[in-house]
Amino acid sequence: MIIASMRSRMEYKLSFIFMFFALLVFYAGQVGVVVLIVTKFHHIAGWTLGEMAFLYGLLVFSQGLTAILFYSLNDFESYMINGDFDRLLVRPLNPLGQIVSSKFEIASMAHFLIGTTALIFGAQKAGIDWTLGKVAYLPVVFIGAVLIQGGIRLAVSAVAFWTTRNSSLVHTVIYSSKEMIMYPVSIYKMWMQVFLTLVFPLAFVNFYPSHYFLNRGAGDLLFHPLIQYLTPLTGTIVFVFGYWLWNQGMVRYQSVGN
Amino acid sequence: MNAKQADKTVIKVDNLRREFKVAEAKEGILGSFLNLFSRKERIVKAVDGITFDIGIGEFVGYVGENGAGKSTTIKMLTGILTPTNGSVEVAGIIPYENRIENAFNIGVVFGQRTQLWWDLPARDSFDLLRAIYRLPQERYERNFRELTEALDLSKLLTVPVRKLSLGQRMRCDLAASMLHNPKILFLDEPTIGLDLIAKDAVRKFLKFINHTRDVTIILTTHDMEDIEALCERIIIIDEGTIAYDGSTEKLKQDHIHTKILEVEFHDYNPELENLPMLEVIKSEANKKWLRYNLDGTSMHDIISTLFRDYCVKDLSIHEPKVSDVIKAIYKNGGMERASVND
């Protein structure tokens, strides 16, 4: 099914190329602003350019992974509006699996290009000493980060089971969340840091694990230093919650109809 | 056609009910603003206690006006919706409890939306379905050959589905729904929007699989010609309850009490004093349209009197269509409710 969706995307070659370059230009703009600020002030909240790059790399790379897996959920409301969800329910498969594999956004390769560049550049510049533990923890962080972002997308999509339309919510949550964790979370006021840790735990995507990779100690942490290692756990919790909400929505759909 | 097997039930529906909560919208701009805060909810009984059995290999027309409860019933049979009350069993499985197991047994065609992957050639969609339904390669290939031939698909298979005409797409959709050998096929308006040739191809195919594969077919349609051409049995649903369940032929017999005689005379148009039982409904040049009651006089008497006393050039008999009968049943509401289960 994934191959099929790749093939159907490739049917629109121009659209693919445009999307790819649009993403590149968008990110180039974002990076430009950050570089400008950091070179002007030498650091943001005690984070150097290299460290900022690493932070940013973690975000964009994990976002690419999330987008590949969950991109098609962005448009979930159309399944509700057109009644296409019925179509999925008469097949002997999990509807979520069918939606997730229905569209494979190849343009999200742009994320990997930018993410990898930022990570390598950041790691070099910040002089990360790649111990065995760090090498092993990196993929774990990616998995955790994908679970966090995927779980959030799932929860947000599930809202459509109740409201039918949810695109404005999807866009607010997905696009604003990127902006929120582009910078070290420590620049925010305390309540915002608490919010991004406990309520909307995006800080686990890049901010907390970065402390471990960059050997930053506990200087700007609001919580116990152990929090650096909690990305996989948080990811599991968020994803389980998202999936639970999704299933609640399915039950409601089947018992309410549309 | 499959009378011997028809006594083996494949679908059991018992006192099935389904209610919906509908929010009552207030009128006007102020009203829609108020709707955001408080909504009055009203309970609508979409399906209100229906009971029927369907045997293996039956071809059943499931008809009703928009909002009568047709698609709600189908959704409960396919496992999309959970009933409020009552029971459903499809090939021994309760669809809403074992949706996935049920999905292996059924094929579903929605006339308005395709199950094929829009941007891919149908051939690729078929390959995907093979994987989805975990079909053994050999069985898949045999089915594929049979269906491609029966529906004349060979030239369509390599074209992306979005480039196919509606009729071509419907043919591919039908093949897609039959690839996994479903025991039961649900069709929701399969001929909607099709031209006559395409309609004919669809009907021929449905007849063919009903005969050769013993597939039980439930057809929802607004096209009464579909029903007359295909369905031996018809279930009419009206306001959530069954208004008629029986053979299409019997429906006609029970509800058709009059026929229309169209008579053309030899260059004159006589008054028919000798035939008082005929009601003239139209008279034009040397032609007359006459209605007569089946319960009264015999056909033989009418025709022989006509030919004996008048100079008849041409004569034809028109039977009312099933659609007229159904219209009459809707109009009478519960009045003429006949449950003929024989």
mmCIF file of N, CA, C and O in Angstrom, chain A residues 1-2 4-5 7-9 11-12 82-84 86-95 98 102 250-251 253-258, chain B residues 18 20 75 78-82 99-100 103-104 106 108-110 113-120 124 128-129 132-134 160 162:
data_model
loop_
_atom_site.group_PDB
_atom_site.id
_atom_site.type_symbol
_atom_site.label_atom_id
_atom_site.label_comp_id
_atom_site.label_asym_id
_atom_site.label_seq_id
_atom_site.Cartn_x
_atom_site.Cartn_y
_atom_site.Cartn_z
ATOM 1 N N MET A 1 0.826 -1.200 0.000
ATOM 2 C CA MET A 1 0.000 0.000 0.000
ATOM 3 C C MET A 1 0.859 1.248 0.000
ATOM 4 O O MET A 1 0.543 2.250 -0.645
ATOM 5 N N ILE A 2 1.963 1.194 0.752
ATOM 6 C CA ILE A 2 2.840 2.363 0.798
ATOM 7 C C ILE A 2 3.458 2.594 -0.575
ATOM 8 O O ILE A 2 3.525 3.720 -1.066
ATOM 9 N N ALA A 4 2.155 1.755 -3.339
ATOM 10 C CA ALA A 4 1.103 2.269 -4.202
ATOM 11 C C ALA A 4 0.922 3.761 -4.013
ATOM 12 O O ALA A 4 0.772 4.509 -4.976
ATOM 13 N N SER A 5 0.958 4.208 -2.754
ATOM 14 C CA SER A 5 0.733 5.631 -2.553
ATOM 15 C C SER A 5 1.923 6.433 -3.064
ATOM 16 O O SER A 5 1.769 7.538 -3.567
ATOM 17 N N ARG A 7 3.599 5.590 -5.647
ATOM 18 C CA ARG A 7 3.390 5.645 -7.088
ATOM 19 C C ARG A 7 2.349 6.688 -7.451
ATOM 20 O O ARG A 7 2.500 7.416 -8.419
ATOM 21 N N SER A 8 1.292 6.752 -6.640
ATOM 22 C CA SER A 8 0.279 7.735 -7.011
ATOM 23 C C SER A 8 0.794 9.156 -6.811
ATOM 24 O O SER A 8 0.415 10.061 -7.526
ATOM 25 N N ARG A 9 1.678 9.349 -5.819
ATOM 26 C CA ARG A 9 2.251 10.676 -5.670
ATOM 27 C C ARG A 9 3.123 11.010 -6.874
ATOM 28 O O ARG A 9 3.132 12.136 -7.360
ATOM 29 N N GLU A 11 2.732 10.255 -9.741
ATOM 30 C CA GLU A 11 1.925 10.607 -10.903
ATOM 31 C C GLU A 11 1.906 12.122 -11.096
ATOM 32 O O GLU A 11 1.700 12.618 -12.180
ATOM 33 N N TYR A 12 2.080 12.816 -10.004
ATOM 34 C CA TYR A 12 2.079 14.279 -10.103
ATOM 35 C C TYR A 12 3.498 14.782 -9.875
ATOM 36 O O TYR A 12 3.828 15.272 -8.809
ATOM 37 N N ASN A 82 -16.874 13.589 3.436
ATOM 38 C CA ASN A 82 -17.336 12.872 2.240
ATOM 39 C C ASN A 82 -17.922 11.503 2.547
ATOM 40 O O ASN A 82 -18.410 10.836 1.649
ATOM 41 N N GLY A 83 -17.800 11.080 3.776
ATOM 42 C CA GLY A 83 -18.267 9.741 4.096
ATOM 43 C C GLY A 83 -17.311 8.651 3.630
ATOM 44 O O GLY A 83 -17.673 7.484 3.590
ATOM 45 N N ASP A 84 -16.076 9.038 3.269
ATOM 46 C CA ASP A 84 -15.123 8.024 2.819
ATOM 47 C C ASP A 84 -14.709 7.094 3.944
ATOM 48 O O ASP A 84 -14.147 6.019 3.696
ATOM 49 N N ASP A 86 -16.604 5.380 5.741
ATOM 50 C CA ASP A 86 -17.399 4.155 5.569
ATOM 51 C C ASP A 86 -16.676 3.171 4.670
ATOM 52 O O ASP A 86 -16.666 1.968 4.904
ATOM 53 N N ARG A 87 -16.125 3.708 3.628
ATOM 54 C CA ARG A 87 -15.368 2.925 2.650
ATOM 55 C C ARG A 87 -14.267 2.124 3.361
ATOM 56 O O ARG A 87 -14.017 0.969 3.043
ATOM 57 N N LEU A 88 -13.587 2.784 4.315
ATOM 58 C CA LEU A 88 -12.492 2.123 5.022
ATOM 59 C C LEU A 88 -13.009 1.040 5.957
ATOM 60 O O LEU A 88 -12.355 0.037 6.189
ATOM 61 N N LEU A 89 -14.213 1.277 6.492
ATOM 62 C CA LEU A 89 -14.749 0.333 7.478
ATOM 63 C C LEU A 89 -15.231 -0.970 6.846
ATOM 64 O O LEU A 89 -15.404 -1.961 7.537
ATOM 65 N N VAL A 90 -15.465 -0.988 5.540
ATOM 66 C CA VAL A 90 -15.915 -2.245 4.945
ATOM 67 C C VAL A 90 -14.741 -3.083 4.453
ATOM 68 O O VAL A 90 -14.932 -4.113 3.850
ATOM 69 N N ARG A 91 -13.541 -2.628 4.705
ATOM 70 C CA ARG A 91 -12.367 -3.449 4.373
ATOM 71 C C ARG A 91 -11.858 -4.149 5.621
ATOM 72 O O ARG A 91 -11.989 -3.623 6.720
ATOM 73 N N PRO A 92 -11.251 -5.308 5.426
ATOM 74 C CA PRO A 92 -10.799 -6.066 6.602
ATOM 75 C C PRO A 92 -9.486 -5.546 7.170
ATOM 76 O O PRO A 92 -8.551 -6.308 7.385
ATOM 77 N N LEU A 93 -9.385 -4.260 7.381
ATOM 78 C CA LEU A 93 -8.165 -3.690 7.931
ATOM 79 C C LEU A 93 -8.530 -2.611 8.934
ATOM 80 O O LEU A 93 -9.635 -2.098 8.932
ATOM 81 N N ASN A 94 -7.536 -2.251 9.750
ATOM 82 C CA ASN A 94 -7.725 -1.145 10.667
ATOM 83 C C ASN A 94 -7.813 0.155 9.863
ATOM 84 O O ASN A 94 -6.947 0.438 9.042
ATOM 85 N N PRO A 95 -8.858 0.952 10.097
ATOM 86 C CA PRO A 95 -9.004 2.187 9.311
ATOM 87 C C PRO A 95 -7.821 3.144 9.474
ATOM 88 O O PRO A 95 -7.424 3.795 8.509
ATOM 89 N N GLN A 98 -5.136 2.191 7.207
ATOM 90 C CA GLN A 98 -5.458 2.519 5.813
ATOM 91 C C GLN A 98 -5.228 3.997 5.529
ATOM 92 O O GLN A 98 -4.738 4.362 4.466
ATOM 93 N N SER A 102 -2.274 5.754 3.128
ATOM 94 C CA SER A 102 -2.926 6.164 1.892
ATOM 95 C C SER A 102 -2.141 7.236 1.155
ATOM 96 O O SER A 102 -2.246 7.386 -0.050
ATOM 97 N N MET A 250 -13.754 6.285 17.098
ATOM 98 C CA MET A 250 -14.276 5.229 16.211
ATOM 99 C C MET A 250 -15.553 4.627 16.777
ATOM 100 O O MET A 250 -16.520 4.407 16.057
ATOM 101 N N VAL A 251 -15.524 4.333 18.071
ATOM 102 C CA VAL A 251 -16.703 3.755 18.718
ATOM 103 C C VAL A 251 -17.878 4.722 18.579
ATOM 104 O O VAL A 251 -18.995 4.334 18.250
ATOM 105 N N TYR A 253 -18.262 7.001 16.299
ATOM 106 C CA TYR A 253 -18.681 7.053 14.899
ATOM 107 C C TYR A 253 -19.634 5.898 14.594
ATOM 108 O O TYR A 253 -20.678 6.068 13.979
ATOM 109 N N GLN A 254 -19.240 4.705 15.056
ATOM 110 C CA GLN A 254 -20.052 3.536 14.740
ATOM 111 C C GLN A 254 -21.365 3.520 15.495
ATOM 112 O O GLN A 254 -22.309 2.875 15.080
ATOM 113 N N SER A 255 -21.411 4.266 16.596
ATOM 114 C CA SER A 255 -22.671 4.244 17.313
ATOM 115 C C SER A 255 -23.487 5.514 17.080
ATOM 116 O O SER A 255 -24.618 5.605 17.493
ATOM 117 N N VAL A 256 -22.882 6.492 16.427
ATOM 118 C CA VAL A 256 -23.636 7.713 16.146
ATOM 119 C C VAL A 256 -23.951 7.846 14.672
ATOM 120 O O VAL A 256 -25.023 8.267 14.283
ATOM 121 N N GLY A 257 -23.003 7.441 13.837
ATOM 122 C CA GLY A 257 -23.223 7.590 12.407
ATOM 123 C C GLY A 257 -22.956 9.010 11.984
ATOM 124 O O GLY A 257 -22.504 9.826 12.776
ATOM 125 N N ASN A 258 -23.214 9.305 10.743
ATOM 126 C CA ASN A 258 -22.958 10.670 10.285
ATOM 127 C C ASN A 258 -24.108 11.154 9.443
ATOM 128 O O ASN A 258 -24.835 10.380 8.875
ATOM 129 N N ARG B 18 -32.655 1.510 14.937
ATOM 130 C CA ARG B 18 -31.520 2.428 14.966
ATOM 131 C C ARG B 18 -32.052 3.846 15.124
ATOM 132 O O ARG B 18 -32.857 4.300 14.315
ATOM 133 N N PHE B 20 -31.176 8.007 15.803
ATOM 134 C CA PHE B 20 -30.155 9.044 15.726
ATOM 135 C C PHE B 20 -30.598 10.229 16.546
ATOM 136 O O PHE B 20 -31.775 10.544 16.592
ATOM 137 N N LYS B 75 -25.703 0.010 6.367
ATOM 138 C CA LYS B 75 -24.544 0.295 7.215
ATOM 139 C C LYS B 75 -24.478 -0.652 8.402
ATOM 140 O O LYS B 75 -23.391 -0.983 8.868
ATOM 141 N N THR B 78 -23.190 -4.015 7.086
ATOM 142 C CA THR B 78 -21.782 -4.048 6.677
ATOM 143 C C THR B 78 -20.846 -3.761 7.843
ATOM 144 O O THR B 78 -19.632 -3.777 7.668
ATOM 145 N N GLY B 79 -21.414 -3.481 9.019
ATOM 146 C CA GLY B 79 -20.560 -3.275 10.185
ATOM 147 C C GLY B 79 -20.101 -1.846 10.379
ATOM 148 O O GLY B 79 -19.254 -1.567 11.219
ATOM 149 N N ILE B 80 -20.650 -0.926 9.598
ATOM 150 C CA ILE B 80 -20.252 0.471 9.755
ATOM 151 C C ILE B 80 -20.942 1.084 10.978
ATOM 152 O O ILE B 80 -20.344 1.857 11.703
ATOM 153 N N LEU B 81 -22.172 0.696 11.190
ATOM 154 C CA LEU B 81 -22.928 1.241 12.318
ATOM 155 C C LEU B 81 -23.336 0.144 13.302
ATOM 156 O O LEU B 81 -23.560 -0.996 12.915
ATOM 157 N N THR B 82 -23.444 0.528 14.551
ATOM 158 C CA THR B 82 -23.941 -0.379 15.583
ATOM 159 C C THR B 82 -25.437 -0.114 15.770
ATOM 160 O O THR B 82 -25.832 1.030 15.868
ATOM 161 N N ARG B 99 -16.306 -6.691 12.797
ATOM 162 C CA ARG B 99 -16.310 -5.958 11.540
ATOM 163 C C ARG B 99 -15.326 -6.546 10.528
ATOM 164 O O ARG B 99 -15.650 -6.737 9.357
ATOM 165 N N ILE B 100 -14.124 -6.881 10.985
ATOM 166 C CA ILE B 100 -13.090 -7.332 10.058
ATOM 167 C C ILE B 100 -13.423 -8.697 9.473
ATOM 168 O O ILE B 100 -13.313 -8.909 8.269
ATOM 169 N N ALA B 103 -16.005 -8.306 6.980
ATOM 170 C CA ALA B 103 -15.526 -7.654 5.752
ATOM 171 C C ALA B 103 -15.013 -8.675 4.733
ATOM 172 O O ALA B 103 -15.094 -8.454 3.526
ATOM 173 N N PHE B 104 -14.484 -9.800 5.217
ATOM 174 C CA PHE B 104 -14.014 -10.827 4.281
ATOM 175 C C PHE B 104 -15.173 -11.472 3.519
ATOM 176 O O PHE B 104 -14.997 -11.981 2.429
ATOM 177 N N ILE B 106 -18.096 -9.971 2.673
ATOM 178 C CA ILE B 106 -18.973 -9.091 1.900
ATOM 179 C C ILE B 106 -18.190 -8.268 0.877
ATOM 180 O O ILE B 106 -17.006 -8.014 1.032
ATOM 181 N N VAL B 108 -18.768 -4.549 -1.208
ATOM 182 C CA VAL B 108 -19.625 -3.371 -1.148
ATOM 183 C C VAL B 108 -19.291 -2.442 -2.307
ATOM 184 O O VAL B 108 -18.128 -2.136 -2.542
ATOM 185 N N VAL B 109 -20.313 -2.029 -3.026
ATOM 186 C CA VAL B 109 -20.108 -1.066 -4.105
ATOM 187 C C VAL B 109 -20.986 0.147 -3.830
ATOM 188 O O VAL B 109 -22.202 0.033 -3.745
ATOM 189 N N PHE B 110 -20.361 1.280 -3.647
ATOM 190 C CA PHE B 110 -21.106 2.524 -3.532
ATOM 191 C C PHE B 110 -21.058 3.201 -4.890
ATOM 192 O O PHE B 110 -19.975 3.497 -5.391
ATOM 193 N N ARG B 113 -19.089 6.653 -4.876
ATOM 194 C CA ARG B 113 -17.659 6.796 -4.634
ATOM 195 C C ARG B 113 -16.955 5.478 -4.907
ATOM 196 O O ARG B 113 -17.489 4.414 -4.668
ATOM 197 N N THR B 114 -15.755 5.622 -5.416
ATOM 198 C CA THR B 114 -15.052 4.436 -5.868
ATOM 199 C C THR B 114 -14.213 3.849 -4.750
ATOM 200 O O THR B 114 -13.822 4.546 -3.821
ATOM 201 N N GLN B 115 -13.959 2.560 -4.834
ATOM 202 C CA GLN B 115 -13.058 1.974 -3.862
ATOM 203 C C GLN B 115 -11.670 1.799 -4.464
ATOM 204 O O GLN B 115 -10.764 1.293 -3.835
ATOM 205 N N LEU B 116 -11.523 2.232 -5.711
ATOM 206 C CA LEU B 116 -10.231 2.100 -6.370
ATOM 207 C C LEU B 116 -9.357 3.293 -6.021
ATOM 208 O O LEU B 116 -9.855 4.358 -5.705
ATOM 209 N N TRP B 117 -8.060 3.099 -6.115
ATOM 210 C CA TRP B 117 -7.139 4.187 -5.851
ATOM 211 C C TRP B 117 -7.170 5.129 -7.052
ATOM 212 O O TRP B 117 -6.838 4.739 -8.172
ATOM 213 N N TRP B 118 -7.575 6.321 -6.782
ATOM 214 C CA TRP B 118 -7.878 7.309 -7.804
ATOM 215 C C TRP B 118 -6.760 7.510 -8.832
ATOM 216 O O TRP B 118 -7.005 7.626 -10.025
ATOM 217 N N ASP B 119 -5.533 7.570 -8.366
ATOM 218 C CA ASP B 119 -4.440 7.925 -9.267
ATOM 219 C C ASP B 119 -3.759 6.720 -9.911
ATOM 220 O O ASP B 119 -2.860 6.880 -10.716
ATOM 221 N N LEU B 120 -4.191 5.543 -9.529
ATOM 222 C CA LEU B 120 -3.510 4.348 -10.045
ATOM 223 C C LEU B 120 -4.380 3.648 -11.081
ATOM 224 O O LEU B 120 -5.599 3.751 -11.058
ATOM 225 N N ASP B 124 -3.428 -2.030 -10.564
ATOM 226 C CA ASP B 124 -2.689 -1.875 -9.320
ATOM 227 C C ASP B 124 -3.621 -1.957 -8.117
ATOM 228 O O ASP B 124 -3.266 -2.531 -7.081
ATOM 229 N N LEU B 128 -3.514 -4.508 -4.935
ATOM 230 C CA LEU B 128 -3.589 -4.109 -3.525
ATOM 231 C C LEU B 128 -4.674 -4.881 -2.803
ATOM 232 O O LEU B 128 -4.483 -5.344 -1.681
ATOM 233 N N LEU B 129 -5.827 -5.026 -3.479
ATOM 234 C CA LEU B 129 -6.929 -5.743 -2.849
ATOM 235 C C LEU B 129 -6.550 -7.194 -2.592
ATOM 236 O O LEU B 129 -6.950 -7.788 -1.599
ATOM 237 N N ILE B 132 -4.767 -7.046 0.555
ATOM 238 C CA ILE B 132 -5.650 -6.698 1.673
ATOM 239 C C ILE B 132 -6.499 -7.898 2.089
ATOM 240 O O ILE B 132 -6.674 -8.181 3.269
ATOM 241 N N TYR B 133 -7.014 -8.612 1.106
ATOM 242 C CA TYR B 133 -7.882 -9.754 1.421
ATOM 243 C C TYR B 133 -7.098 -11.065 1.534
ATOM 244 O O TYR B 133 -7.684 -12.132 1.630
ATOM 245 N N ARG B 134 -5.774 -10.942 1.484
ATOM 246 C CA ARG B 134 -4.879 -12.101 1.631
ATOM 247 C C ARG B 134 -5.321 -13.260 0.726
ATOM 248 O O ARG B 134 -5.521 -14.397 1.173
ATOM 249 N N PRO B 160 -5.048 5.159 -15.476
ATOM 250 C CA PRO B 160 -5.345 5.621 -14.116
ATOM 251 C C PRO B 160 -6.852 5.825 -13.947
ATOM 252 O O PRO B 160 -7.518 6.325 -14.853
ATOM 253 N N ARG B 162 -8.740 7.796 -12.479
ATOM 254 C CA ARG B 162 -9.362 9.126 -12.609
ATOM 255 C C ARG B 162 -9.664 9.467 -14.066
ATOM 256 O O ARG B 162 -10.447 10.359 -14.351
#
